[in-house]
mmCIF file of C-alpha atoms in Angstrom:
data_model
loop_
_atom_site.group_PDB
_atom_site.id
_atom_site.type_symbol
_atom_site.label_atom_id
_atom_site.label_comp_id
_atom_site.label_asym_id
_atom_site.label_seq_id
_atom_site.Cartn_x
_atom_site.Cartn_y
_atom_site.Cartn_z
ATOM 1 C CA UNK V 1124 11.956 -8.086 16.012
ATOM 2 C CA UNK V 1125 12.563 -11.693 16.251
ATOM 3 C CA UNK V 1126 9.737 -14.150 14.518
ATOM 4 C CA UNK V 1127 6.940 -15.085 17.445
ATOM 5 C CA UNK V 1128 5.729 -18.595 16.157
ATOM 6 C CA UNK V 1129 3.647 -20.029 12.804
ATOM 7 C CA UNK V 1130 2.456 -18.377 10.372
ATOM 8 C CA UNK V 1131 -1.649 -17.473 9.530
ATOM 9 C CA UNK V 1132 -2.480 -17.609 5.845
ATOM 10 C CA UNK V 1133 -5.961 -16.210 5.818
ATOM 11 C CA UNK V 1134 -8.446 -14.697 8.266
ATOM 12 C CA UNK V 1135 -12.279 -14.702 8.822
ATOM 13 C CA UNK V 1136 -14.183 -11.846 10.395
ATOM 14 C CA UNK V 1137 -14.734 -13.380 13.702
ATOM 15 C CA UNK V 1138 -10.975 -14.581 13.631
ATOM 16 C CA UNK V 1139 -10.351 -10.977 12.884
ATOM 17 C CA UNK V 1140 -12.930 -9.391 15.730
ATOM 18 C CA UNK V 1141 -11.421 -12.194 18.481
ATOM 19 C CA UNK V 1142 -7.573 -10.782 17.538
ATOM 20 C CA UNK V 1143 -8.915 -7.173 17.873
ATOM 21 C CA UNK V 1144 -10.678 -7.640 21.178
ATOM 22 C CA UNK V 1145 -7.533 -9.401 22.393
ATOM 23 C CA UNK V 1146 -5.785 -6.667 21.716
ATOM 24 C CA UNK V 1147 -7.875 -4.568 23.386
ATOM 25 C CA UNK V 1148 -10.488 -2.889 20.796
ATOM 26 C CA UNK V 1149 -13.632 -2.356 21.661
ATOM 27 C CA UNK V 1150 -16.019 -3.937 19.129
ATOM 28 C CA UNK V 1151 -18.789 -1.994 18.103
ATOM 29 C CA UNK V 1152 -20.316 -3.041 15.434
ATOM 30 C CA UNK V 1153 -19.418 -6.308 13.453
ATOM 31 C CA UNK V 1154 -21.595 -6.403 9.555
ATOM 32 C CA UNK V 1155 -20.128 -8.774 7.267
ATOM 33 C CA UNK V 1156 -16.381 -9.043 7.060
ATOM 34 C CA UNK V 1157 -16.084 -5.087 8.066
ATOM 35 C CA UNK V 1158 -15.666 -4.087 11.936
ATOM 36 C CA UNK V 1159 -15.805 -0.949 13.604
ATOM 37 C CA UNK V 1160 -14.190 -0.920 16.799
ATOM 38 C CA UNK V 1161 -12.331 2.042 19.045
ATOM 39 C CA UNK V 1162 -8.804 1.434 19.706
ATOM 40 C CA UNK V 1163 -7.711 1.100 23.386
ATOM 41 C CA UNK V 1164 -6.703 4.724 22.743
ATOM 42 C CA UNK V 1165 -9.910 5.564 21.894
ATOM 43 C CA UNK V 1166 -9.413 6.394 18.254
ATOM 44 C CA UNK V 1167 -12.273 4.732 16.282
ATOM 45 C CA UNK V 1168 -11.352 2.608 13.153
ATOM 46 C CA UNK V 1169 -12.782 0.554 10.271
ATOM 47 C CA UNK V 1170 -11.225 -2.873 9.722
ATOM 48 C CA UNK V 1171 -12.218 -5.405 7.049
ATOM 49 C CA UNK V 1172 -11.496 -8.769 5.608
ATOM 50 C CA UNK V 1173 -11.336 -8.606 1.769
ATOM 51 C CA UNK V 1174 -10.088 -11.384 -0.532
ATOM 52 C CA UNK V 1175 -12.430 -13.658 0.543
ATOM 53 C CA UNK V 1176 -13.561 -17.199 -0.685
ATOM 54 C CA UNK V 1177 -16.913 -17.660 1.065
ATOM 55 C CA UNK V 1178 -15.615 -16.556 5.028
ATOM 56 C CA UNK V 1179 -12.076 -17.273 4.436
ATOM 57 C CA UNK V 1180 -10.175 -14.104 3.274
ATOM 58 C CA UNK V 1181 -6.520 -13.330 2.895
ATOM 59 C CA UNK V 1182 -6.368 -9.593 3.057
ATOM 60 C CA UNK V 1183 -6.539 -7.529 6.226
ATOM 61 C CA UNK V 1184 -8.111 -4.211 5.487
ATOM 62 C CA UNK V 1185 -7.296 -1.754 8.930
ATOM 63 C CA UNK V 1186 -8.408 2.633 8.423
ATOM 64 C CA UNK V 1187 -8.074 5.160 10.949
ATOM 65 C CA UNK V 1188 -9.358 9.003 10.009
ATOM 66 C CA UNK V 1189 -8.179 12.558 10.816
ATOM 67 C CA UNK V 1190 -10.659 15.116 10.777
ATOM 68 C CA UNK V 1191 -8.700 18.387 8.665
ATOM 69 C CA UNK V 1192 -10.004 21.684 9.388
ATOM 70 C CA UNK V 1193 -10.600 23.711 6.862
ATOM 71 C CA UNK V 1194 -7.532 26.176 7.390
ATOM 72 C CA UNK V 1195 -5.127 23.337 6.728
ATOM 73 C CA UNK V 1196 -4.568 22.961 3.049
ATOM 74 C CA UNK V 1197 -5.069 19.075 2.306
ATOM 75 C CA UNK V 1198 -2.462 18.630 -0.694
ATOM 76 C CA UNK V 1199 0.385 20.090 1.535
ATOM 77 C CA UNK V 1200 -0.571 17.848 4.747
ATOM 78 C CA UNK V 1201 -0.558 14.624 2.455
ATOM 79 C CA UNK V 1202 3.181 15.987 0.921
ATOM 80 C CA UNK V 1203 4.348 16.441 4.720
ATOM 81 C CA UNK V 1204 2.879 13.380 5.557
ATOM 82 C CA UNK V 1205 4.175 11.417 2.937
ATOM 83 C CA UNK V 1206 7.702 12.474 3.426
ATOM 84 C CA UNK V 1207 7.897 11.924 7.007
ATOM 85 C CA UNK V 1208 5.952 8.938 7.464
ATOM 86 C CA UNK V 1209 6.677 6.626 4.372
ATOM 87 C CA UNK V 1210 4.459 3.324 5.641
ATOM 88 C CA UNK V 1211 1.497 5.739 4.777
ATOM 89 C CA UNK V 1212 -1.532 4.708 2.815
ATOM 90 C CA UNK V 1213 -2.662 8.399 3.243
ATOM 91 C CA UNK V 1214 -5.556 9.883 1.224
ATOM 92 C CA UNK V 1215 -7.752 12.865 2.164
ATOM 93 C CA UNK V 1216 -11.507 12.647 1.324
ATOM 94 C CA UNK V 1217 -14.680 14.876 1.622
ATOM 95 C CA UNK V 1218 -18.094 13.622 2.961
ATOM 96 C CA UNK V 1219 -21.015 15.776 4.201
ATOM 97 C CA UNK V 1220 -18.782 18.153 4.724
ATOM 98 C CA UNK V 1221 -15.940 16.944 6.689
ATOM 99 C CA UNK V 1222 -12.384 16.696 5.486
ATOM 100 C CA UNK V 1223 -10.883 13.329 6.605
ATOM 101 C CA UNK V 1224 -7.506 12.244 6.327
ATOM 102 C CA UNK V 1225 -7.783 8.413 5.550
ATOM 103 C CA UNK V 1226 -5.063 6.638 6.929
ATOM 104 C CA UNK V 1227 -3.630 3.069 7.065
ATOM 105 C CA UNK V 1228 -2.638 -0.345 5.598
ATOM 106 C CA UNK V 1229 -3.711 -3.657 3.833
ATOM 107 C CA UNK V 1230 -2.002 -6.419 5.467
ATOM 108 C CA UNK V 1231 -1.276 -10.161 2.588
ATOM 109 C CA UNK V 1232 -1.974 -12.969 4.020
ATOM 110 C CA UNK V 1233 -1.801 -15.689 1.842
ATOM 111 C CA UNK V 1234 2.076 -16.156 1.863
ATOM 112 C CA UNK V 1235 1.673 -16.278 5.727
ATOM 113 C CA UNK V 1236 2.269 -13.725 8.512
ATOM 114 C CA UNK V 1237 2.550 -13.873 11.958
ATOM 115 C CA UNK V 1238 -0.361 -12.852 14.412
ATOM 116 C CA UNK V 1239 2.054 -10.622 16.000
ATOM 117 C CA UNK V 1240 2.739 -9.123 12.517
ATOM 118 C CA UNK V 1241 -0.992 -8.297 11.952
ATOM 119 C CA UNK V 1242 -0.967 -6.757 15.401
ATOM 120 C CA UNK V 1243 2.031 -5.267 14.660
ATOM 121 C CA UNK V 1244 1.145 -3.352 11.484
ATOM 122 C CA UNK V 1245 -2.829 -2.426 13.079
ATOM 123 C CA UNK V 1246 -0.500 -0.476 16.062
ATOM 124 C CA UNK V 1247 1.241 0.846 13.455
ATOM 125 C CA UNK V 1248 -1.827 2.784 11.769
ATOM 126 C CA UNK V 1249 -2.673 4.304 15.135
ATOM 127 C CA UNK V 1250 1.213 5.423 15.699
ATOM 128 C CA UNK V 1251 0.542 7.212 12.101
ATOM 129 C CA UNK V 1252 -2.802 8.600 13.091
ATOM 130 C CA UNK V 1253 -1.079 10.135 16.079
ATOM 131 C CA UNK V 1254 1.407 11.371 14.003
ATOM 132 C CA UNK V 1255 -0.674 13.233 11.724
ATOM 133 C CA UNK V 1256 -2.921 14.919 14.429
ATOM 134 C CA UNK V 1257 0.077 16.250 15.877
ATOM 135 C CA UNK V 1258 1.099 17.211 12.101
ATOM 136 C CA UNK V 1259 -2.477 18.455 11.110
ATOM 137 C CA UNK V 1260 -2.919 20.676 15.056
ATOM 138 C CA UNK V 1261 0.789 22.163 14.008
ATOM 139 C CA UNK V 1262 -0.303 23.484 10.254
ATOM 140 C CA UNK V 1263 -3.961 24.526 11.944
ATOM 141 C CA UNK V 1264 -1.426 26.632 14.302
ATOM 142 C CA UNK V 1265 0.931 27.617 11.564
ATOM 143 C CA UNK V 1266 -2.195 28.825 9.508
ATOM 144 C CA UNK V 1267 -3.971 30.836 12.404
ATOM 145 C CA UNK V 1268 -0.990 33.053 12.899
ATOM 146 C CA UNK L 625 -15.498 4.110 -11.452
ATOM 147 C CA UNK L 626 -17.366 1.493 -13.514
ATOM 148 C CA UNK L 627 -18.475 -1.648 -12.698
ATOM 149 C CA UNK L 628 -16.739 -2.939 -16.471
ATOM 150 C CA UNK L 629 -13.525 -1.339 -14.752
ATOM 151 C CA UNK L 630 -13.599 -2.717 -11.506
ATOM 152 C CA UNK L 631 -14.178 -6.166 -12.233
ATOM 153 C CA UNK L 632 -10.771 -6.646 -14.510
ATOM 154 C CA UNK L 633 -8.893 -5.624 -11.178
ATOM 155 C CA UNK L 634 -10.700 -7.789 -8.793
ATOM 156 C CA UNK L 635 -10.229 -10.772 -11.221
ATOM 157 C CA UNK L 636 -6.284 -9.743 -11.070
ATOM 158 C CA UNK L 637 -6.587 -9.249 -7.302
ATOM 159 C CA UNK L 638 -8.541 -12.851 -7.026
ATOM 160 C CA UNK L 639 -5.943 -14.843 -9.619
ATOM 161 C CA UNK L 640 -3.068 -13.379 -7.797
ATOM 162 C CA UNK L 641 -4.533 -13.722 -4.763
ATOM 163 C CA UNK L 642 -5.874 -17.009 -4.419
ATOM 164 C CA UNK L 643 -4.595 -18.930 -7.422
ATOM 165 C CA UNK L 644 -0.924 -20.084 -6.488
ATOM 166 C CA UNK L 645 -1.412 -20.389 -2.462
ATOM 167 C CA UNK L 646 -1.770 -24.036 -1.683
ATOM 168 C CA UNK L 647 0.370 -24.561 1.873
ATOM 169 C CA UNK L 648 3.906 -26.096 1.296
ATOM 170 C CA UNK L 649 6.442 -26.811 3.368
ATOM 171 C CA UNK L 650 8.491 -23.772 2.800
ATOM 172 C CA UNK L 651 5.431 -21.415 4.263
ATOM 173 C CA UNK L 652 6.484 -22.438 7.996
ATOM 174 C CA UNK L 653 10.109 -20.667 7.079
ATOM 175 C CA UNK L 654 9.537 -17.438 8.758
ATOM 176 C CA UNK L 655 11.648 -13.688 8.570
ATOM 177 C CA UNK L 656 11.579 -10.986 10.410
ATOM 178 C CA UNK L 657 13.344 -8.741 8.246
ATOM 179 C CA UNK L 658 14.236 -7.668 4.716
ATOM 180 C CA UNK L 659 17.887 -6.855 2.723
ATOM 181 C CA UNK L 660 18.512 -5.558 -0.421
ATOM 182 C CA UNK L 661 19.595 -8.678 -2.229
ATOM 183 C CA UNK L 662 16.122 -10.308 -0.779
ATOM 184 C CA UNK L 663 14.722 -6.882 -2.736
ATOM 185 C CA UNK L 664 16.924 -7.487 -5.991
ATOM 186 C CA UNK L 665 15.378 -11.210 -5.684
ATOM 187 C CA UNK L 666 12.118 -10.035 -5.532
ATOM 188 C CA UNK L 667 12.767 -7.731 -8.756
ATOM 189 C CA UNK L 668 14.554 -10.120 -11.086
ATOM 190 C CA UNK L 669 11.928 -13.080 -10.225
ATOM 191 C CA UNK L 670 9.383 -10.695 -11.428
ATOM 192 C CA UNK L 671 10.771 -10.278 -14.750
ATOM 193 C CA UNK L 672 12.288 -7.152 -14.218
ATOM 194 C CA UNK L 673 15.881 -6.077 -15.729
ATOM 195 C CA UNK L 674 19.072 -5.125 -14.139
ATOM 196 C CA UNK L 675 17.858 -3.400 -11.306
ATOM 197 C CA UNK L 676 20.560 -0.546 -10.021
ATOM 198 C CA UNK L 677 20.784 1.378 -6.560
ATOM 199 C CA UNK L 678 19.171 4.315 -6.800
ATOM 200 C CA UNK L 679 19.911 6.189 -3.426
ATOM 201 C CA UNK L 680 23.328 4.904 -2.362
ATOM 202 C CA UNK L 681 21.943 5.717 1.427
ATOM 203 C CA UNK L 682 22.576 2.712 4.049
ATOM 204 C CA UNK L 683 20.039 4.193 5.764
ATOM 205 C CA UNK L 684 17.293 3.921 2.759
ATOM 206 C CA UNK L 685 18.741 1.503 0.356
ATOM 207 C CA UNK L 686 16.851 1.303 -2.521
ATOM 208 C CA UNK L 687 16.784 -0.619 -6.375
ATOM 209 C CA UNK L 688 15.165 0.757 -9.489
ATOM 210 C CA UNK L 689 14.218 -0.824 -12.650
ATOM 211 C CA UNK L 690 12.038 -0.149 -15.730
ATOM 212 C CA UNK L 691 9.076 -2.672 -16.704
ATOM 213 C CA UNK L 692 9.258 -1.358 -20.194
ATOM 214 C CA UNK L 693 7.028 2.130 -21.885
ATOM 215 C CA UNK L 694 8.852 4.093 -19.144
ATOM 216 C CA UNK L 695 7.300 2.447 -16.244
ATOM 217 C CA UNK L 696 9.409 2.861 -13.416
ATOM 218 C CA UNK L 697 9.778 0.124 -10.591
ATOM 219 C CA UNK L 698 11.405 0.771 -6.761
ATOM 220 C CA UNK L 699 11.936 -0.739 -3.955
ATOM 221 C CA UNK L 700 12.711 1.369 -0.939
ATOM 222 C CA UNK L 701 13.815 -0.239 2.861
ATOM 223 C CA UNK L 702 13.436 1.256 5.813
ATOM 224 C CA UNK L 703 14.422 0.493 9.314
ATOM 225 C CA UNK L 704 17.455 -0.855 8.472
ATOM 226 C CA UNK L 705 19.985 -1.958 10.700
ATOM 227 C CA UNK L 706 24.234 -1.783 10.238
ATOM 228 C CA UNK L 707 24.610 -4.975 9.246
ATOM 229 C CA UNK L 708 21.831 -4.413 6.453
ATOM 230 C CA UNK L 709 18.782 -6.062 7.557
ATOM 231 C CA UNK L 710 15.679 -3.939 7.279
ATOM 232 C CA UNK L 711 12.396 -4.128 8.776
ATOM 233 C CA UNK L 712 9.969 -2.717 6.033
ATOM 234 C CA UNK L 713 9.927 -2.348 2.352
ATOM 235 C CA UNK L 714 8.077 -0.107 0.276
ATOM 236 C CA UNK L 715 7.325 -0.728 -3.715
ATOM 237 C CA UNK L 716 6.312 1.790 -5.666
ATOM 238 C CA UNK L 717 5.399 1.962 -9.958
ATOM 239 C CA UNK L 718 5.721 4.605 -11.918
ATOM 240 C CA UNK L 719 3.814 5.360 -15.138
ATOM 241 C CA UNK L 720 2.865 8.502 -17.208
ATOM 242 C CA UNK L 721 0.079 10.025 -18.154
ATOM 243 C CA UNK L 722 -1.076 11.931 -20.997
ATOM 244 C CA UNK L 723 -3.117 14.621 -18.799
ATOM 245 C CA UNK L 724 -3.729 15.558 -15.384
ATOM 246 C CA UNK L 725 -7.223 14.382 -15.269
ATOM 247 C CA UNK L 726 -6.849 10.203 -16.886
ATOM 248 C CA UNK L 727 -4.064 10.469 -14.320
ATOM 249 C CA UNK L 728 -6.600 11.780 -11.379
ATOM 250 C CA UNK L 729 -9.328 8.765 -13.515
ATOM 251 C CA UNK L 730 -6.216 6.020 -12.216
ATOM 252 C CA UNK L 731 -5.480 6.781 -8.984
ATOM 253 C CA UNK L 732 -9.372 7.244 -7.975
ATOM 254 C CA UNK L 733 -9.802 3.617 -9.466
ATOM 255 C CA UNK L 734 -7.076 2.042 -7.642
ATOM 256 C CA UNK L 735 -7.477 3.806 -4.440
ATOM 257 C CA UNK L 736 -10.991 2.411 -4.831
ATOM 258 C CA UNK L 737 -10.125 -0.927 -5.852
ATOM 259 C CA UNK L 738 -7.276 -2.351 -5.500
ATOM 260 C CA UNK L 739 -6.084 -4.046 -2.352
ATOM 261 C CA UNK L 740 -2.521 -3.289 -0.388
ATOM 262 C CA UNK L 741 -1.822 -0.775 -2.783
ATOM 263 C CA UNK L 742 -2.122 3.511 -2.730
ATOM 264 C CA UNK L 743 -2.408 5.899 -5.327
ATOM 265 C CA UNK L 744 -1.426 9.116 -6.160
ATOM 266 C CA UNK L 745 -0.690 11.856 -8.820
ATOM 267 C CA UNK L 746 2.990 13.670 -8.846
ATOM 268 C CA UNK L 747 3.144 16.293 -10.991
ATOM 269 C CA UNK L 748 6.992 16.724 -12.331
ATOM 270 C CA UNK L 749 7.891 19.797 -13.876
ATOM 271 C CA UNK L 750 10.028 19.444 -16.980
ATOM 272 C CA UNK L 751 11.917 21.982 -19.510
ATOM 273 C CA UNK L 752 8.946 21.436 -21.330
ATOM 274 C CA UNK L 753 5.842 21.862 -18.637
ATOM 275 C CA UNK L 754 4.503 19.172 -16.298
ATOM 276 C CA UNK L 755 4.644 15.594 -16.424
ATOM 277 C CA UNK L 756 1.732 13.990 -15.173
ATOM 278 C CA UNK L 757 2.580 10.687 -13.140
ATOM 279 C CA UNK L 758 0.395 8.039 -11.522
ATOM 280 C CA UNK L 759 2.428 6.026 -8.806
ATOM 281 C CA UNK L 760 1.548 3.309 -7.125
ATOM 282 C CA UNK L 761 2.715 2.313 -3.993
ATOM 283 C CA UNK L 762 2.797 -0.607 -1.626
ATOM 284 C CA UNK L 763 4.359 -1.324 2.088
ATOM 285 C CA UNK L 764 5.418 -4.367 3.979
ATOM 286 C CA UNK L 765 6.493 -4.472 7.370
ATOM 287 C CA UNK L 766 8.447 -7.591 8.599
ATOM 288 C CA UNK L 767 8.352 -7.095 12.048
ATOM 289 C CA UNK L 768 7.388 -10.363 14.372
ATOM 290 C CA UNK L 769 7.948 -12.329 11.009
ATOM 291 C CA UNK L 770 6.410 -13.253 7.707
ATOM 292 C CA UNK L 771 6.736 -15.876 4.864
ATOM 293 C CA UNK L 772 9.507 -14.939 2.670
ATOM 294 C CA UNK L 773 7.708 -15.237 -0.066
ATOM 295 C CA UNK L 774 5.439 -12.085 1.018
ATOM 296 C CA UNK L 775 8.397 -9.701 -0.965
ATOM 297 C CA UNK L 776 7.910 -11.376 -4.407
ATOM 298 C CA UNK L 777 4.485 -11.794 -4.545
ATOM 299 C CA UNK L 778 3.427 -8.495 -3.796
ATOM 300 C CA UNK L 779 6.244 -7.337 -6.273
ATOM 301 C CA UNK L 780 4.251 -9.695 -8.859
ATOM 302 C CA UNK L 781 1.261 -8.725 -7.851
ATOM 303 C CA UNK L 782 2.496 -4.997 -8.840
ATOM 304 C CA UNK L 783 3.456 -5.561 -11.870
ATOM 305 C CA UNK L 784 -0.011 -7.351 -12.175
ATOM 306 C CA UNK L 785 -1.449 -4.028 -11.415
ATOM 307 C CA UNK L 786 1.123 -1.537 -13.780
ATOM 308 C CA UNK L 787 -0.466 -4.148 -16.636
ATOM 309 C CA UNK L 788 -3.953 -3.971 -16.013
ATOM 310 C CA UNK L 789 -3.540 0.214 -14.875
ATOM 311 C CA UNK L 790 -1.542 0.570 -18.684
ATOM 312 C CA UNK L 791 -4.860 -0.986 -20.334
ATOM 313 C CA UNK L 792 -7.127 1.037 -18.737
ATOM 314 C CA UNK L 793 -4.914 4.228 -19.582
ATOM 315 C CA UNK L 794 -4.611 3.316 -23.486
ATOM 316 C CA UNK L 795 -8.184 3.058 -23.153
ATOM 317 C CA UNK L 796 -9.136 6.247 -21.261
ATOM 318 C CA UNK L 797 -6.545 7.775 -23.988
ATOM 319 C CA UNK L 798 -5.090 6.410 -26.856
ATOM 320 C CA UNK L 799 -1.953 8.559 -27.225
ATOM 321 C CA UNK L 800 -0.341 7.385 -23.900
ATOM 322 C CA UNK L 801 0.957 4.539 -25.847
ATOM 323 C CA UNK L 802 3.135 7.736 -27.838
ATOM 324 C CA UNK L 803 3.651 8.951 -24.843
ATOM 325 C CA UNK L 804 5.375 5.557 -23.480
ATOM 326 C CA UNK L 805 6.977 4.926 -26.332
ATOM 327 C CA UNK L 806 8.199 8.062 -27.671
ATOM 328 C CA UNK L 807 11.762 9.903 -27.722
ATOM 329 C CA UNK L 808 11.896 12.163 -23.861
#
């Protein structure tokens, strides 16, 4: 993975929402320096700019979400996940009555990263969200029989 | 979570963050990888000791130190090539706690507050019952290139975050400093 030009040091939310519909994300809703957007796979997500001095922020904030049925205990998907997929930020939360599995990564920008880098590491959290639906379908299977 | 809590680690975030980032020349030096002498760099600039190999894999290399009260420091690569360049790096901290729930009181408070970093609780079991263990945990990926100085600074900015985490544990619970400082 050979380095693809200068480096960006910070980011504001419509810097952020121009990169993402570039990339193909649909925006849907833009309040403040969070986005919600569906990925070109159609897998919705949560993106935000934190670290911010006025508009000009230096973190890049990017969540995906696995719904967890019931059957599938939670503690044992985050160990299997954890072990297998090591780039995880991974946490599993409760909210009117779901189970979500919270996955993906804060990006630094202040030393300076490459747009392709951001890119790279937003692709990455939907490669680990398809990862763990195929991991949370095969313990809902596991569990059933 | 309290707001008296939360604002101590946003300062941290904010001083670590923003404080020593003016652009210099060495910013337009881009990498697109990581090796395990850039990781042992990373370590020693940050103050920490003699770090060691602590998997002996090629495939995983990896260097461990101790930031002092038994706080354990890694640095783990993955994607790494033959000739020992690596395309991600993941940090993780270590630190003990005195009971299951101040550990569960940590990782909910940096989960919810502290950028580019995860939480969780391990529980070890000893000869003597269960250690309780916050760790926190970190990732960069180099792909497509970053500043080299990405690798130090979020090692710093760890170590930041082991401080500030330590004061709000002897705080939660007095006794952890017995813990950290006691005989195993």
């Amino acid at each position: 993975m050979t380095p693809d030009g200068s480096l960006i040091h910070e980011i504001t939310p419509e810097a952020l929402e121009e990169i993402l519909v570039a990339a193909g994300y649909t925006v849907e809703q833009r309040q403040g320096g969070t986005i919600v957007a569906v990925s070109p796979e159609q897998r919705p997500m949560v993106f935000a700019v934190i670290g911010c001095v006025g508009q000009v922020c230096i973190w890049m904030r990017a969540r995906a979400f696995v719904q967890v049925p019931d059957d599938v205990v939670g503690g044992a998907l985050l160990e299997a996940y954890d072990s297998t997929v090591p780039p995880a930020m991974a946490m599993l939360v409760g909210e009117e009555g779901q189970r979500l599995l919270v996955l993906g990564r804060d990006v630094y920008l202040a030393p300076g990263v490459t747009p392709t880098n951001l890119l790279a590491n937003i692709a990455a959290v939907e490669t680990m969200t398809a990862n763990a639906e195929k991991a949370v379908a095969a313990m809902g299977e596991g569990s059933s029989q | 979570m309290t707001a008296p809590r939360l604002l101590p680690w946003l300062a941290l975030l904010f001083v670590c963050a923003i404080g020593n980032h003016p652009v210099r020349a060495e910013d337009e030096a881009v990498v697109a990888w990581v090796t395990i002498e850039d990781a042992r760099a990373a370590m020693i600039a940050a103050g920490l000791p003699e770090p060691t190999d602590r998997t002996a894999d090629p495939d995983f290399p990896s260097l461990g130190s101790g930031a002092g009260d038994k706080v354990g420091v890694q640095i783990t690569l993955y994607g790494c090539r033959p000739d020992g360049r690596c395309l991600g790096a993941q940090l993780f901290a270590t630190i003990r706690a005195t009971e299951a729930r101040f550990a569960d009181i940590i990782v909910g408070s940096v989960e919810q507050s502290v950028a580019g970093f995860d939480a969780q609780r391990l529980d070890v079991p000893t000869a003597d019952g269960t250690d309780y263990v916050v760790m926190i945990k970190g990732y960069i990926m180099f792909d497509y290139g970053v500043s080299p100085r990405l690798l130090p600074e979020m090692t710093a900015s760890l170590l930041g975050i082991v401080d500030q985490t330590k004061v709000f544990m002897l705080e939660d619970d007095p006794s952890h400093a017995e813990l950290w400082r006691g005989e195993d």
